Coordinates of C-alpha atoms and ligand atoms in Angstrom, one line a residue:
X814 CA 89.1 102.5 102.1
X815 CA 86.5 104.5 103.9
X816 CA 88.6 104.7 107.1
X817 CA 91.8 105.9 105.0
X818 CA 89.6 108.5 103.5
X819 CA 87.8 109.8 106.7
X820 CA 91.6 109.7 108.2
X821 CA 93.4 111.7 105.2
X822 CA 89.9 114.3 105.4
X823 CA 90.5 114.9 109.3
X824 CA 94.3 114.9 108.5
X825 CA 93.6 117.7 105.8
X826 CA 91.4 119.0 108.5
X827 CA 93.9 119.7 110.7
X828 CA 97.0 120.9 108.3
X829 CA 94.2 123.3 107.4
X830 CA 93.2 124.2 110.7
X831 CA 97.6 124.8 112.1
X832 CA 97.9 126.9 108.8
X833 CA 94.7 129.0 109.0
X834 CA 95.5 129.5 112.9
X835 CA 99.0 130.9 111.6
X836 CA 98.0 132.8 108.7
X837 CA 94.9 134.6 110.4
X838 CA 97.2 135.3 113.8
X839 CA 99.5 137.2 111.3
X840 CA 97.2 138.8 109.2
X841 CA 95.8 140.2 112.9
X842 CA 99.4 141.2 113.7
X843 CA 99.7 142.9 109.8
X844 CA 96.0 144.9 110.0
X845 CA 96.2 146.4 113.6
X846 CA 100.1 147.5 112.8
X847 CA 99.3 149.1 109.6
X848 CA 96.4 151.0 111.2
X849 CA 98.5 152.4 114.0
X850 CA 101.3 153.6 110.8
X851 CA 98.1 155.4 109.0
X852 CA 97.4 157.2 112.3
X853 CA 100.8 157.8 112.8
X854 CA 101.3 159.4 109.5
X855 CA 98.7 161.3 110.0
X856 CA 99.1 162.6 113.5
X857 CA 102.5 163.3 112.3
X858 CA 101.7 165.5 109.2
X859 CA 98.9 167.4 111.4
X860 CA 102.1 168.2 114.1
X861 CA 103.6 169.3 110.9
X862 CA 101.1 171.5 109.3
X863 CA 100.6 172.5 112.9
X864 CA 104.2 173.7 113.2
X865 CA 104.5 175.3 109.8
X866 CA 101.2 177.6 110.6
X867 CA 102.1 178.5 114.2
X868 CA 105.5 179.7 112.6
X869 CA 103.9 181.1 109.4
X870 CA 105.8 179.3 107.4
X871 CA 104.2 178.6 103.7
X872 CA 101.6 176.4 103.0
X873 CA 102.4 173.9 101.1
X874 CA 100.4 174.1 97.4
X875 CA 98.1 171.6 97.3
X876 CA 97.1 172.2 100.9
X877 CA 93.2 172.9 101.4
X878 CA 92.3 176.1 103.0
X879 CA 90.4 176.2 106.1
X880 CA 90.3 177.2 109.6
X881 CA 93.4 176.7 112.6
X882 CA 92.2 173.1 113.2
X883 CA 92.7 171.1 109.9
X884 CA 92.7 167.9 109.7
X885 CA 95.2 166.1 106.8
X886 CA 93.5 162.9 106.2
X887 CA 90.1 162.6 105.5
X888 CA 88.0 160.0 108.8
X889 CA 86.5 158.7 105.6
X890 CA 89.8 157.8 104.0
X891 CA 91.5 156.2 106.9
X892 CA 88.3 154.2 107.5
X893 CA 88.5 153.3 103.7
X894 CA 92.2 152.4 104.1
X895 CA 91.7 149.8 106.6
X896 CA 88.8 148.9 105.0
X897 CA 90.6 148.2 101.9
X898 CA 93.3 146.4 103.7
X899 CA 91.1 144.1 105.5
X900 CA 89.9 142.9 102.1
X901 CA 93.1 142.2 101.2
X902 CA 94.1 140.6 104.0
X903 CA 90.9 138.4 103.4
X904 CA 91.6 137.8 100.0
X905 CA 95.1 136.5 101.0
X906 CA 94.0 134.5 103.3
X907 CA 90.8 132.9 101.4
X908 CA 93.6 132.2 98.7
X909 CA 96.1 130.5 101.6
X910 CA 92.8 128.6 103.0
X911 CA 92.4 127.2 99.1
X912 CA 95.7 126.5 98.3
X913 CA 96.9 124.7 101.8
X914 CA 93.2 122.8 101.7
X915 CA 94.6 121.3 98.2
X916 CA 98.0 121.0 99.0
X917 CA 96.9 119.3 102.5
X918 CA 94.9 117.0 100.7
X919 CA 97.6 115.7 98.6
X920 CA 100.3 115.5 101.6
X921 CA 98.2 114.0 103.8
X922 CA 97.2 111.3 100.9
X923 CA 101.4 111.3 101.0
X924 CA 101.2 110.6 104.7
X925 CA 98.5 108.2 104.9
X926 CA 99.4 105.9 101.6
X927 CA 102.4 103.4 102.9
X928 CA 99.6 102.9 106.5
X929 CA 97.2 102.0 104.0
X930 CA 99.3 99.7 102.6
X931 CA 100.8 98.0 105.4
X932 CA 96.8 97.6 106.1
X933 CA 96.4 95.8 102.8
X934 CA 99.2 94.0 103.4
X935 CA 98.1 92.8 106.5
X936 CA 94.1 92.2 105.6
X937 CA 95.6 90.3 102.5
X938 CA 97.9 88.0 105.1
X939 CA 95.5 87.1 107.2
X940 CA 93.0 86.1 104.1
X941 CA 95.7 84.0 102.7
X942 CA 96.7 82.4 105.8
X943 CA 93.0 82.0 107.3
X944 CA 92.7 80.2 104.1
X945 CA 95.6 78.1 104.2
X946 CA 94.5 76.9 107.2
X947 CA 90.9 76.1 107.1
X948 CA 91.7 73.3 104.5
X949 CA 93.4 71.1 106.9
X950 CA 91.4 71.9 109.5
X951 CA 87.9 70.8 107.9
X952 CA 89.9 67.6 106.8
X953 CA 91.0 67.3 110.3
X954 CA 87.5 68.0 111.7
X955 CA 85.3 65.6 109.4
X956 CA 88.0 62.7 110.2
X957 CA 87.1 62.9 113.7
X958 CA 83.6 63.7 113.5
X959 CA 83.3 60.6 110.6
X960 CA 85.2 58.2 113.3
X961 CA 83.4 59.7 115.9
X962 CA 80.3 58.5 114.8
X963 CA 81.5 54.7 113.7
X964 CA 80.2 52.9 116.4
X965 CA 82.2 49.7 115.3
X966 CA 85.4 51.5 116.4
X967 CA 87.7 49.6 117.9
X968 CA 91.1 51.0 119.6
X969 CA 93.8 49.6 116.8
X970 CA 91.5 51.8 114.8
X971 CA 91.4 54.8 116.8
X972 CA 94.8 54.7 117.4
X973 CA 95.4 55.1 113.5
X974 CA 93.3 57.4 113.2
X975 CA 94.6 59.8 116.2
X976 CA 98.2 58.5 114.4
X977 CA 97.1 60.4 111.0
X978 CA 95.4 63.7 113.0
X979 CA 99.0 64.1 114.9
X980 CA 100.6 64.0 111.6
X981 CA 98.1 67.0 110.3
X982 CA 98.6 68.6 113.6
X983 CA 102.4 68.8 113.5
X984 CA 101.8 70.3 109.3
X985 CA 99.4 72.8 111.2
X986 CA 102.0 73.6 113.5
X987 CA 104.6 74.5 110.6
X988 CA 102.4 76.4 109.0
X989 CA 101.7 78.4 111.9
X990 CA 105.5 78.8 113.0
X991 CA 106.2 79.7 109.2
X992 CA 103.5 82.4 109.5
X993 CA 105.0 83.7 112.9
X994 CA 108.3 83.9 111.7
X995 CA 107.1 86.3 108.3
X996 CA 104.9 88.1 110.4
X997 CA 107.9 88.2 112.7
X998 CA 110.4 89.3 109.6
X999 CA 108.0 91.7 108.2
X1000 CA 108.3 94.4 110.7
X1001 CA 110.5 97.0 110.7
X1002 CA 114.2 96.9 110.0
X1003 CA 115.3 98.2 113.4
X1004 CA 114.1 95.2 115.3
X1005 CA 116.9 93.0 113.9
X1006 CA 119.9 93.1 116.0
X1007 CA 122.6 93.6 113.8
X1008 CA 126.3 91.9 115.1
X1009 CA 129.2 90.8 113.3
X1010 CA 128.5 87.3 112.0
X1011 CA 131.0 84.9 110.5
X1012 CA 129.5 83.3 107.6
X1013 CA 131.4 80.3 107.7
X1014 CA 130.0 79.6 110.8
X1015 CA 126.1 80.5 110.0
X1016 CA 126.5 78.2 107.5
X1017 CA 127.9 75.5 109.2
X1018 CA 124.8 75.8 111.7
X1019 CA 122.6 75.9 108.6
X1020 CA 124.3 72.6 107.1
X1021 CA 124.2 70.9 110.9
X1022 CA 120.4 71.7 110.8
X1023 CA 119.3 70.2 107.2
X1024 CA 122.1 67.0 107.7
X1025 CA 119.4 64.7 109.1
X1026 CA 117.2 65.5 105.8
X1027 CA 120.4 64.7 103.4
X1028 CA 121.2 61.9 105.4
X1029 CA 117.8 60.3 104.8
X1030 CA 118.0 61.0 100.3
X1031 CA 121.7 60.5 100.6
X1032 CA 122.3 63.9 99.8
X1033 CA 125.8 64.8 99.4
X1034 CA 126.3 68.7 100.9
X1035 CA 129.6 70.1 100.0
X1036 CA 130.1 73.1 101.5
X1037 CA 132.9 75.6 100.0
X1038 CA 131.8 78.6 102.2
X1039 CA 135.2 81.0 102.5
X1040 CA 134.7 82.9 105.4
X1041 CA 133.4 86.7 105.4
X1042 CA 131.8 88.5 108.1
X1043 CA 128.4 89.9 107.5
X1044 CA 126.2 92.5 109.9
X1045 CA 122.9 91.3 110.5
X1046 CA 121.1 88.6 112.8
X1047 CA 123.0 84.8 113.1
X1048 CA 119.9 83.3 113.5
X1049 CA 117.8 84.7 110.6
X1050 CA 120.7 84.4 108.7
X1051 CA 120.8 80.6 109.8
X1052 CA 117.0 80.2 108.8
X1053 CA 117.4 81.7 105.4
X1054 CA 119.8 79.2 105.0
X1055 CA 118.5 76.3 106.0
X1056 CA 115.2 77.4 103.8
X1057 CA 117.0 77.4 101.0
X1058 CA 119.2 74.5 101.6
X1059 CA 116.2 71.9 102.9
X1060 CA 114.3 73.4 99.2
X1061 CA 117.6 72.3 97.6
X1062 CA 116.9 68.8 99.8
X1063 CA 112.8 68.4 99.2
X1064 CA 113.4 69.2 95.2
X1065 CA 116.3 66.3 94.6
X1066 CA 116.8 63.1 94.1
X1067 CA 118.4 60.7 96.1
X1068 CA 121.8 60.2 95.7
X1069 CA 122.3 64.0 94.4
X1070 CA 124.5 66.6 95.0
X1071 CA 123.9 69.7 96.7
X1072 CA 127.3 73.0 96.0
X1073 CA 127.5 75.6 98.8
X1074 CA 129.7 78.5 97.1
X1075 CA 130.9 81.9 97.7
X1076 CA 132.1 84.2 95.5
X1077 CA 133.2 88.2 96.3
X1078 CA 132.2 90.7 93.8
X1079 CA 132.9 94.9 94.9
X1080 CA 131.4 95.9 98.6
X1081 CA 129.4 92.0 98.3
X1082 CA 129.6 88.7 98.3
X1083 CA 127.3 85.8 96.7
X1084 CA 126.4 82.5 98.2
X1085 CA 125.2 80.3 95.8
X1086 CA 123.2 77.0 97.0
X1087 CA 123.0 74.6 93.7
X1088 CA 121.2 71.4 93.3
X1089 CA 120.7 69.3 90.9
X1090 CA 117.2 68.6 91.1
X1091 CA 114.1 69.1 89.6
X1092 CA 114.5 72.5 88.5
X1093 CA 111.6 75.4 88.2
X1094 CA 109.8 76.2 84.7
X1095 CA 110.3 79.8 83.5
X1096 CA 106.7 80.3 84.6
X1097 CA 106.9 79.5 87.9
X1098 CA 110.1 81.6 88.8
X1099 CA 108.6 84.4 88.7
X1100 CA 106.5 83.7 91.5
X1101 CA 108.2 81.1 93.6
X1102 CA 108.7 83.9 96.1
X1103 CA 105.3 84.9 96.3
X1104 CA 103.6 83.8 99.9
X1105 CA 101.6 80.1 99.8
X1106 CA 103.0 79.8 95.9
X1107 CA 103.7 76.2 95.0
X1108 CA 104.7 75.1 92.3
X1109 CA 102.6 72.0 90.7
X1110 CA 105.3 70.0 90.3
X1111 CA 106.3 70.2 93.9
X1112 CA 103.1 69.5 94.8
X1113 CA 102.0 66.3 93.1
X1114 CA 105.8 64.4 91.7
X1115 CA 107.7 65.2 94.9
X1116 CA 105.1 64.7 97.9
X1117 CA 107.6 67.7 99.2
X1118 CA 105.7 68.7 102.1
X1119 CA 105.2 72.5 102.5
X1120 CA 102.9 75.3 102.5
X1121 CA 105.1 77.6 100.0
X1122 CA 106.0 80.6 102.6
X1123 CA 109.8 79.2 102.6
X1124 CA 111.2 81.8 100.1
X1125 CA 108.9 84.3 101.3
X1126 CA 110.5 83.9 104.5
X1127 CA 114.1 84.1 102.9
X1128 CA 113.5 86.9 100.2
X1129 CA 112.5 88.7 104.0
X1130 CA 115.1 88.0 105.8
X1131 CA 117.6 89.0 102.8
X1132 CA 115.9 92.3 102.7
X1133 CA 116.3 93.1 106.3
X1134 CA 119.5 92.7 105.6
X1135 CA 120.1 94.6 102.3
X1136 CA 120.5 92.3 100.4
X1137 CA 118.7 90.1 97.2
X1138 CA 118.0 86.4 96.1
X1139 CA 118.2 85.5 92.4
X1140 CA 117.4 82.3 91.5
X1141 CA 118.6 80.6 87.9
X1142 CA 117.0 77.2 87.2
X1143 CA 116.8 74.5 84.4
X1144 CA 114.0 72.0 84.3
X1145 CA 115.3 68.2 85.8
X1146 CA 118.7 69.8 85.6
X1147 CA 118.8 71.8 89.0
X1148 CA 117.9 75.1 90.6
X1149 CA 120.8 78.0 91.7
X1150 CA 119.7 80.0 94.5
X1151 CA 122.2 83.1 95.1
X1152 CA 122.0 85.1 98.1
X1153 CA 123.4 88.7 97.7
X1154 CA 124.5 90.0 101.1
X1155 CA 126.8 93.3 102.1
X1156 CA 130.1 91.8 103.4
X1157 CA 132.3 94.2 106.2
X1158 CA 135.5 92.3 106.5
X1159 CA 136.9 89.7 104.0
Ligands
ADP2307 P1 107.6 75.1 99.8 O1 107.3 75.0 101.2 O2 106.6 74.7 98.9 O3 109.0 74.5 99.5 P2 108.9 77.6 99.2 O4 108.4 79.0 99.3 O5 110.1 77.3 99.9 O6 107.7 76.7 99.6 O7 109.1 77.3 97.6 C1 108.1 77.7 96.7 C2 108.1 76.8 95.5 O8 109.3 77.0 94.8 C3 108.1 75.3 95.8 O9 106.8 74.8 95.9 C4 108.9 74.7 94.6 O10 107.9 74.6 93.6 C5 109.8 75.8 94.2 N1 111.2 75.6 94.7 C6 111.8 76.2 95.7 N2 113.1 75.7 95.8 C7 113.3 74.8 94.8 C8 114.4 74.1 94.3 N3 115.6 74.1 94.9 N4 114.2 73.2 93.2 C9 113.0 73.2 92.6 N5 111.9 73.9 93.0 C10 112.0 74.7 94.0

């Protein structure tokens, strides 16, 4: 907070100083020209006068008598003139200093809000994830330090042990791969390349990924994709896939069905993965997408492993390229998850 507001007063500072460097620079250029058209118009009405006496012309009325030099405009005047202009010309330009100091102010708060909260974004990240993964660390560290110290220890025994720690290792890894690929999705748009991609063939990769998983509930994955090409990235499109498809997997039972659709509506087309598994409460939908939400259920009945950054990672990738999830879901009837996605060609 302190940095943003140090940053926005420096950037105020220098809107200030670019304006105040313009205004002043003309307000130079405005006094010294309207002090050379005061002398002019006075050296110009003494040539005049001048003239008019040399040729005895009239005098005009209200002309003051005196000798052959006469001088029009009073020193005193002129002096007062410029005087009175320079005071303007402060006036303005206290009024400009004021009003851009403000309105600088407010623009550079403009300027400066979306850093501050990609910042927040970012300090609130790396809190969540430091703290996802200090749990299984300190479990992984007391283990070995508790096994460490058994002096009884025999190898059968160490090898179960170093059995369980590669098994908390390789969940460490996920997590960490999970929390690459957001960071990874999070940045800007423009690092996406964006090619023509056939979706029935992204989703034939996606199904060829999660098969093994099916395989192993006897998971049925019937996949009624009708092909329409979509810009964006293959692979990310692949992953957001396969996210929600191995969800569809981890939150089934064996023996269920899984219904890969597609359906055009306008300038898009839905792809809607269905299960029929254990479905999501009303309460938890509205934050399954959240990053590291979990929902109880998934936690404790279905030993589905998982760190809840999945939909995170999908609701990204569909952003990047515009386009939305919905979810619809029924309790121990089934979740639909529909993927909204700009199509080019159908
Ligand atoms: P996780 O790694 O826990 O699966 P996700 O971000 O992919 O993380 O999902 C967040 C939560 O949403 C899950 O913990 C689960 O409770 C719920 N969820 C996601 N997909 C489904 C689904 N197909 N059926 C039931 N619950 C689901």
């Amino acid at each position: 907070m302190t940095i943003f507001r140090s940053a926005r007063l420096t950037l105020t500072a220098w809107y200030l100083l670019i304006i105040m460097l313009v205004s002043l620079s003309f307000s130079a250029v405005i006094y010294a020209m309207l002090n050379r058209e005061v002398e002019r118009f006075s050296r110009i009405q003494r040539t005049q006068i001048e003239r008019r006496l040399r040729s005895n012309e009239s005098i005009p009325r209200n002309f003051p008598p005196g000798g052959t030099s006469i001088i029009l405009m009073d020193p005193d005047l002129i002096r007062e003139t410029s005087r009175r202009i320079l005071l303007m010309l402060a006036a303005i330009n206290g009024t400009i200093f004021i009003l851009a100091g403000g309105l600088g102010y407010v623009l550079a708060g403009r300027t400066l809000q979306p850093i501050a909260d990609m910042v927040d974004e970012q300090n609130r990240f790396i809190q969540d994830s430091s703290h996802e993964l200090r749990t299984p660390l300190t479990s992984l560290k007391s283990a070995l330090e508790v096994n460490l110290r058994d002096k009884h220890l025999n190898l059968e025994d160490a090898k179960t042990v170093m059995r369980e720690n590669v098994i908390e290792v390789n969940k460490l890894q996920s997590l960490s791969d999970s929390l690459l690929a957001l960071a990874q999705y999070q940045k800007p748009k423009g690092n996406l390349p964006h090619e023509m991609v056939s979706l029935t063939q992204v989703m034939l990769q996606a199904v060829h990924t999660i098969q093994p998983q099916a395989s192993v509930k006897k998971i049925t994955v019937v996949n009624q994709v009708k092909n329409y090409t979509i810009k964006g990235s293959k692979e990310s499109l692949a992953e957001l896939f396969v996210i929600l498809l191995d969800n569809a997997i981890k939150y089934s039972p064996s023996k269920s069905s899984i219904y890969i659709r597609t359906k055009k509506i306008d300038h898009a087309i839905d792809i809607s993965i269905r299960d029929e598994g254990i479905g999501i409460t009303p309460e938890n939908l509205e934050h399954i997408f959240d990053r590291f939400y979990r929902a109880d259920n998934a936690r404790s009945s279905n030993n589905a492993s998982g760190y809840g950054l999945g939909l995170s990672i999908a609701r990204t990738i569909a952003a990047n390229h515009n386009g939305t999830i919905k979810v619809v879901s029924e309790v121990k009837k089934g979740s639909t998850f529909t993927v909204r996605m700009p199509i080019i060609f159908s």
